Structures are given as C-alpha cells and as structure tokens.
Coordinates of C-alpha atoms in Angstrom, one line a residue:
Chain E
X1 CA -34.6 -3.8 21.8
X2 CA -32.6 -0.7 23.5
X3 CA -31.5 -0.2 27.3
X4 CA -29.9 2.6 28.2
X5 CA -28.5 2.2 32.1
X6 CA -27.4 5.1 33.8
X7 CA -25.7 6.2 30.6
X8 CA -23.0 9.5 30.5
X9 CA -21.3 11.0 27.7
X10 CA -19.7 14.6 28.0
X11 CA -17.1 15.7 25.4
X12 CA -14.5 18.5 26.3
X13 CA -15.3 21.7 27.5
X14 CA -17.1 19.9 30.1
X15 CA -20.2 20.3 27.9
X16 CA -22.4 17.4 28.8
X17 CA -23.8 15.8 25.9
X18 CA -25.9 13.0 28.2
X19 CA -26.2 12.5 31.2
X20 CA -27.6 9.9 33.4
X21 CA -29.9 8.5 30.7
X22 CA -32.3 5.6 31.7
X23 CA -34.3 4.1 28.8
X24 CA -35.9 1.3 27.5
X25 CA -37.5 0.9 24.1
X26 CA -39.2 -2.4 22.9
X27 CA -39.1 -4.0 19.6
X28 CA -41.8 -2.7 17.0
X29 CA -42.1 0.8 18.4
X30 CA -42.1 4.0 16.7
X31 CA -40.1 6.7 18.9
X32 CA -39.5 10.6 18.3
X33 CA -36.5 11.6 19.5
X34 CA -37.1 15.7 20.1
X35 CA -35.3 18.3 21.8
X36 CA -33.8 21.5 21.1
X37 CA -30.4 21.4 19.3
X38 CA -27.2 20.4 21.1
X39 CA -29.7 18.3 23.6
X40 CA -27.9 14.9 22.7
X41 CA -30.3 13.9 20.3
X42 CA -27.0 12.9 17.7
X43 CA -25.2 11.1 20.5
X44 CA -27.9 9.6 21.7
X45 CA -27.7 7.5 18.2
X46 CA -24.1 7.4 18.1
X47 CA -24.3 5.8 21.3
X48 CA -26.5 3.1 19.8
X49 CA -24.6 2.4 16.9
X50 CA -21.3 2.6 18.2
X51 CA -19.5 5.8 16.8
X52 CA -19.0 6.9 20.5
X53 CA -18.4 5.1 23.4
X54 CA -20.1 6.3 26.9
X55 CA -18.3 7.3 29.5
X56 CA -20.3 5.1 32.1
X57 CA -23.6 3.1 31.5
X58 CA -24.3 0.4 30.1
X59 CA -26.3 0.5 26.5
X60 CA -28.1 -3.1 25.4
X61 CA -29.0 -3.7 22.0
X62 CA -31.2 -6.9 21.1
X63 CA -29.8 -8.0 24.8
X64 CA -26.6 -7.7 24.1
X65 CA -23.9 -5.6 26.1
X66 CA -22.9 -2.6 22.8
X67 CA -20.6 -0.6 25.7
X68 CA -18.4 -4.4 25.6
X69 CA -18.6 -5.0 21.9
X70 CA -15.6 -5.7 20.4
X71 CA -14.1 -3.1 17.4
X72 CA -14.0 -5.8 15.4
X73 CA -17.7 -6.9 15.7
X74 CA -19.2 -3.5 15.2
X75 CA -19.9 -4.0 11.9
X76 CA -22.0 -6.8 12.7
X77 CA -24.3 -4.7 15.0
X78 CA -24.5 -1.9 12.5
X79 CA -25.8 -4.8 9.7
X80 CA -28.6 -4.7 12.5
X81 CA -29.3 -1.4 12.2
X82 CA -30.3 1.1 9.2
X83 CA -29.6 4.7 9.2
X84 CA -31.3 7.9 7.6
X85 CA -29.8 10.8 7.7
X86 CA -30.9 14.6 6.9
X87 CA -28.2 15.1 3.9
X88 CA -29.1 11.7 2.5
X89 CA -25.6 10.5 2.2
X90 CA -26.1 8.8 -1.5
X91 CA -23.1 8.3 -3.3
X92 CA -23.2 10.8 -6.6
X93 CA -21.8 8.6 -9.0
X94 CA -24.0 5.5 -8.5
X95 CA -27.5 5.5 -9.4
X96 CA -30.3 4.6 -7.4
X97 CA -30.0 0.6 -8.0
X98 CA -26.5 0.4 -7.2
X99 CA -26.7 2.7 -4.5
X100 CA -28.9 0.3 -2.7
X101 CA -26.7 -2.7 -4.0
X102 CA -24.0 -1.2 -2.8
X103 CA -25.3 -2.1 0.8
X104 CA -26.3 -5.2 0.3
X105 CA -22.5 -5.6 -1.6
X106 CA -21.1 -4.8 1.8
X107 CA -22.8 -8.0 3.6
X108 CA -21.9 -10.1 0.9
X109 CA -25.0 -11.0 -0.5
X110 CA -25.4 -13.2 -3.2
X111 CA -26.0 -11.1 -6.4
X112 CA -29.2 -13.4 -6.5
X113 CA -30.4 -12.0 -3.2
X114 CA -29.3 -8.5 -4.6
X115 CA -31.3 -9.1 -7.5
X116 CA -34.3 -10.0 -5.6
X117 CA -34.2 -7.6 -2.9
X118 CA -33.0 -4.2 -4.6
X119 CA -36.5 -3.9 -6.6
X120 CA -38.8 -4.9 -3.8
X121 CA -37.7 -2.2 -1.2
X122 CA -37.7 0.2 -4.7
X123 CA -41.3 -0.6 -4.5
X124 CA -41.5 -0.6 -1.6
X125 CA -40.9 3.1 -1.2
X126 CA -42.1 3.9 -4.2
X127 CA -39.2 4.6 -6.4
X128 CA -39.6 1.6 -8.8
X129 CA -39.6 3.6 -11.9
X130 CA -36.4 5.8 -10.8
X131 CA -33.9 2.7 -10.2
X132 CA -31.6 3.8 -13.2
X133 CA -31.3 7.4 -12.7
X134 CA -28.5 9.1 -11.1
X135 CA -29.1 10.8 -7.2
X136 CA -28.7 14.3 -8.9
X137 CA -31.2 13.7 -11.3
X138 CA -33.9 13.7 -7.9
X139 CA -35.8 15.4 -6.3
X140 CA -34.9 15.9 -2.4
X141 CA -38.2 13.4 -1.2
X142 CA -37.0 11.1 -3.7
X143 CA -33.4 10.8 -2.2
X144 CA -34.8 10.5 1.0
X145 CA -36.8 7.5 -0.2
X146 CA -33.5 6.4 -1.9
X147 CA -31.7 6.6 1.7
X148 CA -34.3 4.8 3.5
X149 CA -34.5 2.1 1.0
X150 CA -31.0 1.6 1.4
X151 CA -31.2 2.0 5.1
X152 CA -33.7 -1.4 5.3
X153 CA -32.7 -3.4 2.2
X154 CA -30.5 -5.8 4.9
X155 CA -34.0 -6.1 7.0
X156 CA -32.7 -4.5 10.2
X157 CA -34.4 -4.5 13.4
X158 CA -34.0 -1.2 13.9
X159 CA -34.1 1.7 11.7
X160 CA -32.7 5.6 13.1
X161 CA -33.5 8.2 11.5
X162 CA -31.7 11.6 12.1
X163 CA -34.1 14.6 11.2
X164 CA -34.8 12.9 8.2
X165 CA -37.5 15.3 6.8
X166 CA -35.4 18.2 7.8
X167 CA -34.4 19.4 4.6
X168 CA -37.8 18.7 2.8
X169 CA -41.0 20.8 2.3
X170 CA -44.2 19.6 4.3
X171 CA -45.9 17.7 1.3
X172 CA -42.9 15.9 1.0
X173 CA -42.2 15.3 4.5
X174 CA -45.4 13.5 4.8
X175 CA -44.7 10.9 1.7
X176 CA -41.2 9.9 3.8
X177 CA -43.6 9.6 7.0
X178 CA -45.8 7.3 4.9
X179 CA -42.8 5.0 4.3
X180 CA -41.0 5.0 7.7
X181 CA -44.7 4.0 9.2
X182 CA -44.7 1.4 7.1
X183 CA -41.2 0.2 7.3
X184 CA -42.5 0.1 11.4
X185 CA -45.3 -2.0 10.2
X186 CA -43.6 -4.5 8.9
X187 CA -41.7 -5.1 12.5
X188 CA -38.8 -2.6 12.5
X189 CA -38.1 -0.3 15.3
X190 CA -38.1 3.3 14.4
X191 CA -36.0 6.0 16.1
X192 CA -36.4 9.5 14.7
X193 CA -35.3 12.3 15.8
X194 CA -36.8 15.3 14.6
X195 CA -38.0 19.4 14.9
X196 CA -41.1 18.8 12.8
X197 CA -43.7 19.7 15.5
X198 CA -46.8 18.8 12.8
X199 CA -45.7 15.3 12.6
X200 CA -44.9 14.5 16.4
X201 CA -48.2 16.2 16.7
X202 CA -49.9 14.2 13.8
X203 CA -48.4 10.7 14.1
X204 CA -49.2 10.1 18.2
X205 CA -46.1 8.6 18.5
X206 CA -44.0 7.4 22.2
X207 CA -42.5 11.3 22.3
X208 CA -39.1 10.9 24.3
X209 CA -37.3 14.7 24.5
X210 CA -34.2 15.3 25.8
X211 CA -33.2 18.8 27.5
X212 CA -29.8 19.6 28.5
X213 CA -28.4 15.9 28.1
X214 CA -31.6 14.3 30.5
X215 CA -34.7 13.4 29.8
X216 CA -37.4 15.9 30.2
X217 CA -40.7 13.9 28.8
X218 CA -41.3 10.4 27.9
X219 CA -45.2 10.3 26.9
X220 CA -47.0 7.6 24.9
X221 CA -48.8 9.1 21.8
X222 CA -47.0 12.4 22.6
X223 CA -46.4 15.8 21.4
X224 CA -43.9 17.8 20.1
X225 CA -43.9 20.2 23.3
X226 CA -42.1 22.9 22.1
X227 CA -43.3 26.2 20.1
X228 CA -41.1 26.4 16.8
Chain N
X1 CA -14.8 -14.3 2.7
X2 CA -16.4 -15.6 0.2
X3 CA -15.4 -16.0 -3.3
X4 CA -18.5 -13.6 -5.0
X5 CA -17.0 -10.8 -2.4
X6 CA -13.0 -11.1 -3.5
X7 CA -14.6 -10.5 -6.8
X8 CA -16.8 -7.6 -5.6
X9 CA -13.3 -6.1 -4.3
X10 CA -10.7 -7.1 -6.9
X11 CA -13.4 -5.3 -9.3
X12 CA -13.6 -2.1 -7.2
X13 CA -9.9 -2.0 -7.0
X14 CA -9.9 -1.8 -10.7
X15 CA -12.7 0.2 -11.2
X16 CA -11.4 3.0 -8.8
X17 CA -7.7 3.4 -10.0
X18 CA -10.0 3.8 -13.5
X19 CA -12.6 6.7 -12.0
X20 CA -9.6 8.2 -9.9
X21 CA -7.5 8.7 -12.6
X22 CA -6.3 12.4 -12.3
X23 CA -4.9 11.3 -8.9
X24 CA -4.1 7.7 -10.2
X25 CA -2.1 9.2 -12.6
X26 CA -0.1 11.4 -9.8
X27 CA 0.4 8.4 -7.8
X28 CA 1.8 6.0 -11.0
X29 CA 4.0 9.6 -11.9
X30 CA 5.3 10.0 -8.7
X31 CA 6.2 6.3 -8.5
X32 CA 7.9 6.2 -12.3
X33 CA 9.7 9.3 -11.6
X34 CA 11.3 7.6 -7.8
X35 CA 12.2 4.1 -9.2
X36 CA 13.8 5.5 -12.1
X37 CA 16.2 7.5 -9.6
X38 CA 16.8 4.4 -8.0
X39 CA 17.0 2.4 -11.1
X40 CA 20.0 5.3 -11.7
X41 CA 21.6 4.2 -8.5
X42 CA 20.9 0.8 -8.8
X43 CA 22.9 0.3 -12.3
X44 CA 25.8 2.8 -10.7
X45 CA 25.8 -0.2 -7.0
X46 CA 25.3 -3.1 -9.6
X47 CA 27.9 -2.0 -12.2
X48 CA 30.8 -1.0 -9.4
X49 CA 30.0 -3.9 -8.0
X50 CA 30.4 -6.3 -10.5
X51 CA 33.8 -4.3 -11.8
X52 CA 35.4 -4.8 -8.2
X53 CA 34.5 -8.4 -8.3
X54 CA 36.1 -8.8 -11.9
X55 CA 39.2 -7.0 -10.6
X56 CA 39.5 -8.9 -7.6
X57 CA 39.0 -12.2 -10.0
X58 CA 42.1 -10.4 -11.6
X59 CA 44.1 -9.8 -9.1
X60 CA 44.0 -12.9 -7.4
X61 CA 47.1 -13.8 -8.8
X62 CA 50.6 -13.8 -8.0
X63 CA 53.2 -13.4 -10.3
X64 CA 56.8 -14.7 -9.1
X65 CA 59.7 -13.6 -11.6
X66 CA 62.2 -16.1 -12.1
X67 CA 66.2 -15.7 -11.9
X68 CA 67.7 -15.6 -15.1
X69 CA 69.4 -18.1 -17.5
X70 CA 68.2 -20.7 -15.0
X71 CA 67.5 -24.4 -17.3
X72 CA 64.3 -25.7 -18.0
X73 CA 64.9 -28.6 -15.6
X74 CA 64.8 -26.2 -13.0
X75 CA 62.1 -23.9 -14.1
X76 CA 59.4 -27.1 -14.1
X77 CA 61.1 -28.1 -11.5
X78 CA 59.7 -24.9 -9.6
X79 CA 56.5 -25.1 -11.2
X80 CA 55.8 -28.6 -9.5
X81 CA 57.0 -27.1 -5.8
X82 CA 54.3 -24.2 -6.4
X83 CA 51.6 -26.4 -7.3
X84 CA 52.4 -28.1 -3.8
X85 CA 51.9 -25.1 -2.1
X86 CA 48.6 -25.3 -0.7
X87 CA 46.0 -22.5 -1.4
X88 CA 47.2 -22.6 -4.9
X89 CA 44.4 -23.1 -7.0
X90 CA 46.8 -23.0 -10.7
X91 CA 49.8 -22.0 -12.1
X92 CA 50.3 -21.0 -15.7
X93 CA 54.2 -20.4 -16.8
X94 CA 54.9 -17.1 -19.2
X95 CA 58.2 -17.4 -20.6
X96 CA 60.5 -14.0 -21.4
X97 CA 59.3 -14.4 -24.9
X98 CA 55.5 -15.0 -24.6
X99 CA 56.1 -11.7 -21.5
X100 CA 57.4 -9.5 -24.8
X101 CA 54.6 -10.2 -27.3
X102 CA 52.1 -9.2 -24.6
X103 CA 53.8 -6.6 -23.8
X104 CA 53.9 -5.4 -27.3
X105 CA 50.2 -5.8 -27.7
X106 CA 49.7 -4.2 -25.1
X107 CA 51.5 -0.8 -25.9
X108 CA 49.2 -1.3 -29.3
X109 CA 50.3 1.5 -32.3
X110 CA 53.6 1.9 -30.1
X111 CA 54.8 -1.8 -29.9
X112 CA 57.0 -1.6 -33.0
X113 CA 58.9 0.3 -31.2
X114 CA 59.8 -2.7 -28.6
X115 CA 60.9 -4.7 -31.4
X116 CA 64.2 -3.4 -31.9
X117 CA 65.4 -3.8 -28.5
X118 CA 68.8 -5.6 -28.8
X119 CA 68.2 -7.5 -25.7
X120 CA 64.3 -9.0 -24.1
X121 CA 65.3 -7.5 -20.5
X122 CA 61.7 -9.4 -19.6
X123 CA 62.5 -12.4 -17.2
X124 CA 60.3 -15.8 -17.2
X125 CA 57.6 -15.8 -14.7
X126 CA 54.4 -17.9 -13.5
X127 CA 51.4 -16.7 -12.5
X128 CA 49.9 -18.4 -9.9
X129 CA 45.8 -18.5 -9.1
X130 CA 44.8 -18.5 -6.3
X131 CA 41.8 -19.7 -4.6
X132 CA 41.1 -17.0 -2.5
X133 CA 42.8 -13.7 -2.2
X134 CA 42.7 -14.5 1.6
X135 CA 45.3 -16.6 1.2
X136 CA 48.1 -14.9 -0.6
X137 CA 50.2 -14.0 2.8
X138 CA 50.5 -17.8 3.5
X139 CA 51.2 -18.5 -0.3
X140 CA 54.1 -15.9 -0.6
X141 CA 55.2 -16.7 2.5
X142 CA 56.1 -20.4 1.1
X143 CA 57.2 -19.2 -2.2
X144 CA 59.8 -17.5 -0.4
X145 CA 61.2 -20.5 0.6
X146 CA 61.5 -21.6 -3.0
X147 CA 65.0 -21.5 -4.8
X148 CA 66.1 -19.4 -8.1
X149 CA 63.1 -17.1 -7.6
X150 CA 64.4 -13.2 -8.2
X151 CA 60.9 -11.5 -7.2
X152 CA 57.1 -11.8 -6.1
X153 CA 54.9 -9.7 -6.8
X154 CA 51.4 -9.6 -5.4
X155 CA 48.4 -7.5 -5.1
X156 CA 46.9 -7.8 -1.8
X157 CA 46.2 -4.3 -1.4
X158 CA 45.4 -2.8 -4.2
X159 CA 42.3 -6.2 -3.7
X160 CA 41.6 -4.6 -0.2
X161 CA 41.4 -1.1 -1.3
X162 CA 39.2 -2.0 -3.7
X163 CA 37.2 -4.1 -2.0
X164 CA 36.5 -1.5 0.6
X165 CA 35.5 1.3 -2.2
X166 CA 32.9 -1.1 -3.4
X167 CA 31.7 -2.0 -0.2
X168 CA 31.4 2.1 0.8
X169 CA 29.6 2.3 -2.5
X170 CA 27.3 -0.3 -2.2
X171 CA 26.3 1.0 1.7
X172 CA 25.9 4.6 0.4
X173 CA 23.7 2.7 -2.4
X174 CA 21.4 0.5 -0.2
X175 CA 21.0 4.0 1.9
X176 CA 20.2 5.9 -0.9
X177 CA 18.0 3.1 -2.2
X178 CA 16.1 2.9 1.1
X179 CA 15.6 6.4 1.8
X180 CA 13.6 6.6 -1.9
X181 CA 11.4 3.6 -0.7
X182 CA 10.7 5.4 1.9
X183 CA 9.8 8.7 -0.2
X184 CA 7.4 6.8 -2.2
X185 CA 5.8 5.2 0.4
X186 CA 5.2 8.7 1.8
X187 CA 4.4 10.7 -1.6
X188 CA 1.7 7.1 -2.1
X189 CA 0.5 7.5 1.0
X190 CA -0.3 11.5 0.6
X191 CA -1.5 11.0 -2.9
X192 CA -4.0 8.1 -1.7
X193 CA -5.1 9.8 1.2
X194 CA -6.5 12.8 -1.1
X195 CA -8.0 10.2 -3.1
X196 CA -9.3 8.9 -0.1
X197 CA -10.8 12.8 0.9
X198 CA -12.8 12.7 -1.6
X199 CA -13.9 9.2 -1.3
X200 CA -14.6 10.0 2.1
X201 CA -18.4 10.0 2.3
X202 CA -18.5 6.6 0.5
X203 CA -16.4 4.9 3.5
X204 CA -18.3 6.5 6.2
X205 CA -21.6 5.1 4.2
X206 CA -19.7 1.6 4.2
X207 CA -18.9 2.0 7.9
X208 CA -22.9 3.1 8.7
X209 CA -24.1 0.1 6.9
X210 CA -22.0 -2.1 8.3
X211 CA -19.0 -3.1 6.2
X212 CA -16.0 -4.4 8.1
X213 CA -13.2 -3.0 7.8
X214 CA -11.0 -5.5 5.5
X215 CA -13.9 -5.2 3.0
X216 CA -13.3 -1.6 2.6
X217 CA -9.5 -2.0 2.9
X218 CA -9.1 -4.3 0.4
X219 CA -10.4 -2.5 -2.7
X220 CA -7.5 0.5 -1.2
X221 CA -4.7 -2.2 -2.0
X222 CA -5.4 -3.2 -4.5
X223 CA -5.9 -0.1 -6.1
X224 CA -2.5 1.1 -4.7
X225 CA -0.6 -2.2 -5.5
X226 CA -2.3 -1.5 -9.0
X227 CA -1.0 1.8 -9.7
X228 CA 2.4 0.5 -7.5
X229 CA 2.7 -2.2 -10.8
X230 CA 2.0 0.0 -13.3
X231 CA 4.6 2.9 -11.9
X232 CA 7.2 0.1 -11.3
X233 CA 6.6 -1.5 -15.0
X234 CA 6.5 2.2 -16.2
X235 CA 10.4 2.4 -14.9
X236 CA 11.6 -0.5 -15.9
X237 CA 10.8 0.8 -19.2
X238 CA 12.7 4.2 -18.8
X239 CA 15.7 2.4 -17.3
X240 CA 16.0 -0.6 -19.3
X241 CA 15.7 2.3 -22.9
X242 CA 18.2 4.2 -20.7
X243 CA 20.7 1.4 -19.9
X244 CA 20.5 0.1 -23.3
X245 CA 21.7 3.6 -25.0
X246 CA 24.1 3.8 -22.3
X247 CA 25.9 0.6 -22.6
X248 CA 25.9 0.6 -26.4
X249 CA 27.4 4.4 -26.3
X250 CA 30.5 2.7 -23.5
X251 CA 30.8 0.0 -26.3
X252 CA 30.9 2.5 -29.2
X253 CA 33.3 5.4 -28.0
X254 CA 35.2 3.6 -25.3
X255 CA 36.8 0.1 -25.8
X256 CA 34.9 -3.3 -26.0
X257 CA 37.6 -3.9 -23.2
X258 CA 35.2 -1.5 -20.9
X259 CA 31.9 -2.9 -21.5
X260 CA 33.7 -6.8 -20.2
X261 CA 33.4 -4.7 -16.8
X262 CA 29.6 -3.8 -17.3
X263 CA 26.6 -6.0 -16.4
X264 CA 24.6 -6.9 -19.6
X265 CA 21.6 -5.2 -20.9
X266 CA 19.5 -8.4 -20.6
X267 CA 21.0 -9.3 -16.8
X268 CA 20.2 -5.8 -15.2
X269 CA 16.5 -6.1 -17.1
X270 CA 15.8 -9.1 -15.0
X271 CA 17.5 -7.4 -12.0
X272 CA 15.3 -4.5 -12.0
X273 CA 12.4 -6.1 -13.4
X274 CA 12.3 -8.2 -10.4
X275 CA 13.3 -5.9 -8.1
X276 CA 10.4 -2.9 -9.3
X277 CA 7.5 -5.5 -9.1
X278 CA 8.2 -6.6 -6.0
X279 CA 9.2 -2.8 -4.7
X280 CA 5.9 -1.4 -7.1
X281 CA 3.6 -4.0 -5.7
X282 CA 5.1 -3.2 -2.2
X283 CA 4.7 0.2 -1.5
X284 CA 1.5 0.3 -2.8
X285 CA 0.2 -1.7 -0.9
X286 CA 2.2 -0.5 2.3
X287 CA 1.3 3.0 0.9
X288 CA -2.8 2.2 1.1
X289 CA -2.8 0.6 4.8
X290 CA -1.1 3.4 6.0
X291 CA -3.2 5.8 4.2
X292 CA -6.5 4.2 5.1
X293 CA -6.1 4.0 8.8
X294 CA -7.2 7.5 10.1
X295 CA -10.5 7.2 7.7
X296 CA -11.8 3.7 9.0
X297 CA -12.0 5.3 12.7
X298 CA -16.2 5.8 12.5

C-alpha cells in the first residue's frame, strides 16, 4: 500500500523533519503513527499525500512512484486517500449533508450516486439523524464523525488520520475509535497519528514511532511507549 | 468534464458572488467607479476623434478664385480642365452672387449690413473635392497651370495639424484607457483575493479531497466575470445617463451646428456597451486567475 525508500525531508534551519525513512505498510492495516511533537509525524503524511515533496527517496503508493507524480495528477491520488484532521476542517456554512456532498461534488459524482452514498456513510458513523444540521450546532465527537464520513464517502484505500481524537474527551475519543476500526474493517488502510497513549495501549495496533525524524520502534500490536 | 459538473460550478459561481456579497459589492463598486472614468475618457477620444475627421472631410477642399469679369464660356470652360485633373474627386462652381448670400448668412443679425455694399467685391470660385487630402500638392500643382485663375487657396496644414492633435489625443487616450484596465484588474484581483482569505479553508478542503484544480478555478471566474458584467453594465448606465444630459445641454445652450460634431447618444451606447462587456467580462475573469494562483499551491 505505502513504501517509503530511503526517504529525507529537512526544511530550513537545517531542522530535519525525516530522515532516512524505510517503511512498508500493507493494505488493510491499522497503523499508529506516535512520537513526540516535531518528530515528522505531519510530514510523514504530507509526504504521502503529496503537499511536500522529499528531498531524496522514493515514496510508492498502491505501486505507483508519488515522488514522480505529475502536479497535475495529484488530485487523482488524493481521491485515493481520505483525511481526518484534529480541527475537523468542516465548512461552517454547509450542513452535515452537503458537507459530505461537497466531496463527492468534487469527483463529479452523479447526484444519484450522491444521493445514495451521503446517507449510508451518515449511518455508517452514526450521524443519520444529524444530516440537516449545521457543523456549529455539534458536538466536537459529532464533527469528528462528520470529518471522517466525509473523509471515506469516495471509498479510499487509505484513510490518515492526524491526531484525530486530539481535541475530544476520552468517552468521545472512544466512539471515533469505534468508527475508524470499522472503516479498517471494511478494507481501508488506516494511518493515525496520535498522543493518546490509552488507545495505542487499548487497540494492539502495528505501533510505528518516530524520534528525531527516524524511526525508533516498529512493533506489531504495540504500545504507546511514552509516559504522557 | 462532464455536463452535471459545469452545472455544479456555473451554480457555485452564482451562489458565491450571492453569499460574498459585502466584498461582491466592493468588487462591482470598484469596477463601476473605473469604467465610468474611462467611459469619461472614452467619450472625450471618440468625440475628438470624430470632430477631426469631420474637419478633415471639410477641409478636403480646394477653393480656386477666379479672375474677374472673365465670360461664362471661359469659366465652364475651366471647370471641365479641373475635373481632368486627376485626384479630383468633384467640383462645385459658387458664383460672386451665391459667395455674398453665404456670406450674409453667415455674419447672421449682422448681414444687413453687407447689403448696402455698392459693389460685391466677392470673386467667382469652385470648390474642388478631393479624394484624399494626400493629394492636394499634386492637384494645386496642376491648377497652377490653369489660365484666368487669380488665387488657390488650400488647407493642407491646418488638415495636418489637426490630424496630429487628434492622433496625440487619441495615444494619450488609449494610455490612459489602458493604465485603468490595468487598475482594475489589480483592485479585482486584491478584492478577490480577500474573498478568497476567507474562503481559504474551503479550497484547502477541495485540494485534501481531491479536486483538481480547474474544478476549483472555475467557480472563481465565474464569479469574477459575474461581478466583471454587472460593474461594466452598472457603467454603461452612469455614462450613457451622463452622455445623454451632456449632449442635449451642447444642443440646448450651444448651436445645433456643435452637436453635427458630436457622436450620437445611441452610437456611443453601442460603443461602450460593447466595449464594457467585453472589458467587464475580461478583467474579471483575468482578475480571478491571477488571484487564485498563490491559494491552489497545497
């Protein structure tokens, strides 16, 4: 699903964001990205999705070559790929349907497709009953659940997910767990990146943590590692 | 793209210039308000142009003033040999007596006066037309040749003089016109770009999920070319109202003689009609490309 060859990245200031990052993670898994902050945790998904190129390396998505990906085709990988993020990132003045349209708008679906699709991933996570209110008018799990629907409504392989319980209490943290585990289920990767030590602990997940731009661990059904 | 997505776009064009519409509202103003200046200097080019072109109609003449008490015999005879002359488009004889009448109505409440001259010290004359004002050199330069012929008179350069004032005014004009096209492509191009701030998170959603660029571009031109229309439509208002007072107060206090120099009401409509949809439409669109470019770099 992703390769990561020998992959650098530094920024200026000759802070090194990555460095010499080898990786491989298959289809279907479910991966914890940790790490303290400033690790590379955010440019390890940028990486993947193409906001940032790498200085050397080579980075393979679904087998294909991302580091020689035309500008013009990145938004054909990114259809590929849904993303959660900590602040949501739901547009205020569209409610929850058309927020999740709104993607599927994008790739020019047909508005029977739209029609079809928008209520099942609403189920899907839950938010059936919620579809005509406004993002303000929810709570912060229910945004979240918003974001992730809108994240998977084009059925991408793989789903990241930055710190995506990081602004929510523990209760809710758990229901958006629920729903990324069973987003995996249903055959997507999952890449989150996260400080929540209780669910890295919980969910005995593939644990990959990055220190100082390398990577320091990479267990199957890890732990969290650090003390918060 | 398909059909279902232009109408996806054309709609959140619409939509946007509709939910913008504090800073829709600065962009149509700020339109209005520079096409109307150039709608001022436009009429000023159009209507100096048009009077040197009328003059120049008028002074493509030549007048030759005949020796006196010559017979008529000779006098046609004259006529025929300038009509020969090549370059000589027609010729149009004005005897003594026809040359005082004008004259008379010409000096208006004073011509009474003219009537009790003992004598008409006016001699006969033909005015020659010419078919270009090019060729009046080689046209005299016959005439000369031409027996019982007292004088010729000609205008050649008061027609160049002219012609060079309009042409100054008319490269001052296209300056001027062209540095305000590019002032509202700028003040578009600011005033969609803080649209744009604002819209910012929406576009960096559209770039995460995978829109390409064109499909977020789109809705932007439209939306300028949009408010572009309705700034340009906007002007064309004010200036036609303006050019309509304008001319009616020329024909009103000055002579109807002045307004003869004037482009219509209804002509310089279509001019700037034209002219303001297409410049409207234009920079708006211009203005929302260059706008949009630093925001689609995610």
């Amino acid at each position: 699903m992703i390769e990561m060859q020998n992959v650098c990245k530094t920024y200026k200031k000759e802070v090194r964001a990555l460095f010499n990052i080898d990786i491989k993670i298959e289809k279907g898994e479910f991966v914890f990205l940790v790490g303290p902050s400033g690790a590379g945790k955010t440019t390890f998904s940028k990486l993947v999705l193409k906001e940032e190129n790498p200085d050397s390396g080579k980075i393979y998505f679904g087998g294909e070559d991302v580091t020689r990906l035309p500008r013009r085709k990145i938004p054909y990988l990114r259809r590929d790929i849904g993303v959660v993020f900590q602040d949501f990132r739901l547009l205020p003045n569209k409610n929850v349907y058309e927020n999740i349209a709104f993607a599927m708008n994008i790739v020019e679906a047909s508005a029977k497709e739209i029609r079809r699709r928008v209520p099942m991933v609403l189920a899907m996570v839950g938010l059936s009953s919620r579809a005509g209110n406004l993002p303000h008018e929810l709570s912060g799990g229910e945004k979240q659940r918003v974001s992730i629907a809108r994240a998977i409504v084009n059925n991408p392989s793989l789903l990241i997910a930055d710190e995506p319980t990081g602004n929510l209490d523990p209760e809710t943290a758990w229901e958006i767990m629920k729903v990324l585990r069973q987003v995996n289920r249903r055959g997507t990767t999952v890449l989150m990146s996260t400080h929540a030590k209780d669910i890295v602990d919980i969910m005995q997940k593939r644990v990959i943590a990055l220190e100082n731009g390398k990577i320091a661990r990479d267990e199957i059904k890890g732990a969290y590692g650090y003390e918060d | 793209m398909k059909i279902k997505s232009l109408r996806y776009i054309v709609n959140q064009g619409f939509t946007s210039v509709w939910k913008n519409r504090t800073m829709s509202l600065a962009s149509v103003a700020s339109v209005t308000a520079t096409l109307v200046v150039l709608g001022l200097i436009i009429i000023l080019v159009l209507n100096i142009n048009n009077m040197a072109k009328l003059a120049q109609v008028q002074f493509e003449t030549i007048q030759v003033f005949l020796k006196d008490e010559l017979p008529l015999e000779d006098i046609s005879d004259i006529g025929k040999q300038i009509d020969d002359i090549d370059g000589v488009k027609s010729t149009m004889y004005e005897s003594k007596e026809k040359a005082l009448q004008n004259l008379i109505n010409r000096w208006g409440e004073q011509g009474h006066l003219l009537e009790y001259l003992e004598e008409n010290p006016l001699p006969n004359s033909y005015i020659i037309y010419l078919d270009s004002i090019e060729g009046a050199h080689g046209v005299v330069y016959e005439l000369e040749k031409i027996a019982g012929i007292d004088d010729i008179k000609y205008y050649k350069e008061i027609v160049d003089v002219l012609i060079r004032i309009a042409s100054f005014i008319r490269n001052i004009g296209l300056a001027l016109i062209l540095a305000l096209i590019v002032i509202t492509i700028f003040i578009i191009v600011n005033t969609i770009k803080i649209t744009l701030n604002a819209r910012r998170q929406e576009i960096t959603i559209m770039k995460h999920v995978g829109a390409t660029d064109w499909f977020i571009r789109c809705p932007l031109i439209i939306e300028g070319i949009v408010l572009g229309l309705i700034g340009a439509l906007l002007s064309v208002a004010i200036v036609h109202y303006g050019y309509y007072h304008f001319y009616n107060m020329m024909l009103t206090r000055f002579t109807v003689m002045f307004s003869i120099y004037m482009i219509s009401v209804e002509e310089m409509l279509s001019r700037i009609l034209i002219m303001f949809t297409i410049i409207g439409a234009g920079v708006g669109a211009l203005g929302s490309i260059l706008a949009i470019r630093r925001y689609l770099r995610v």
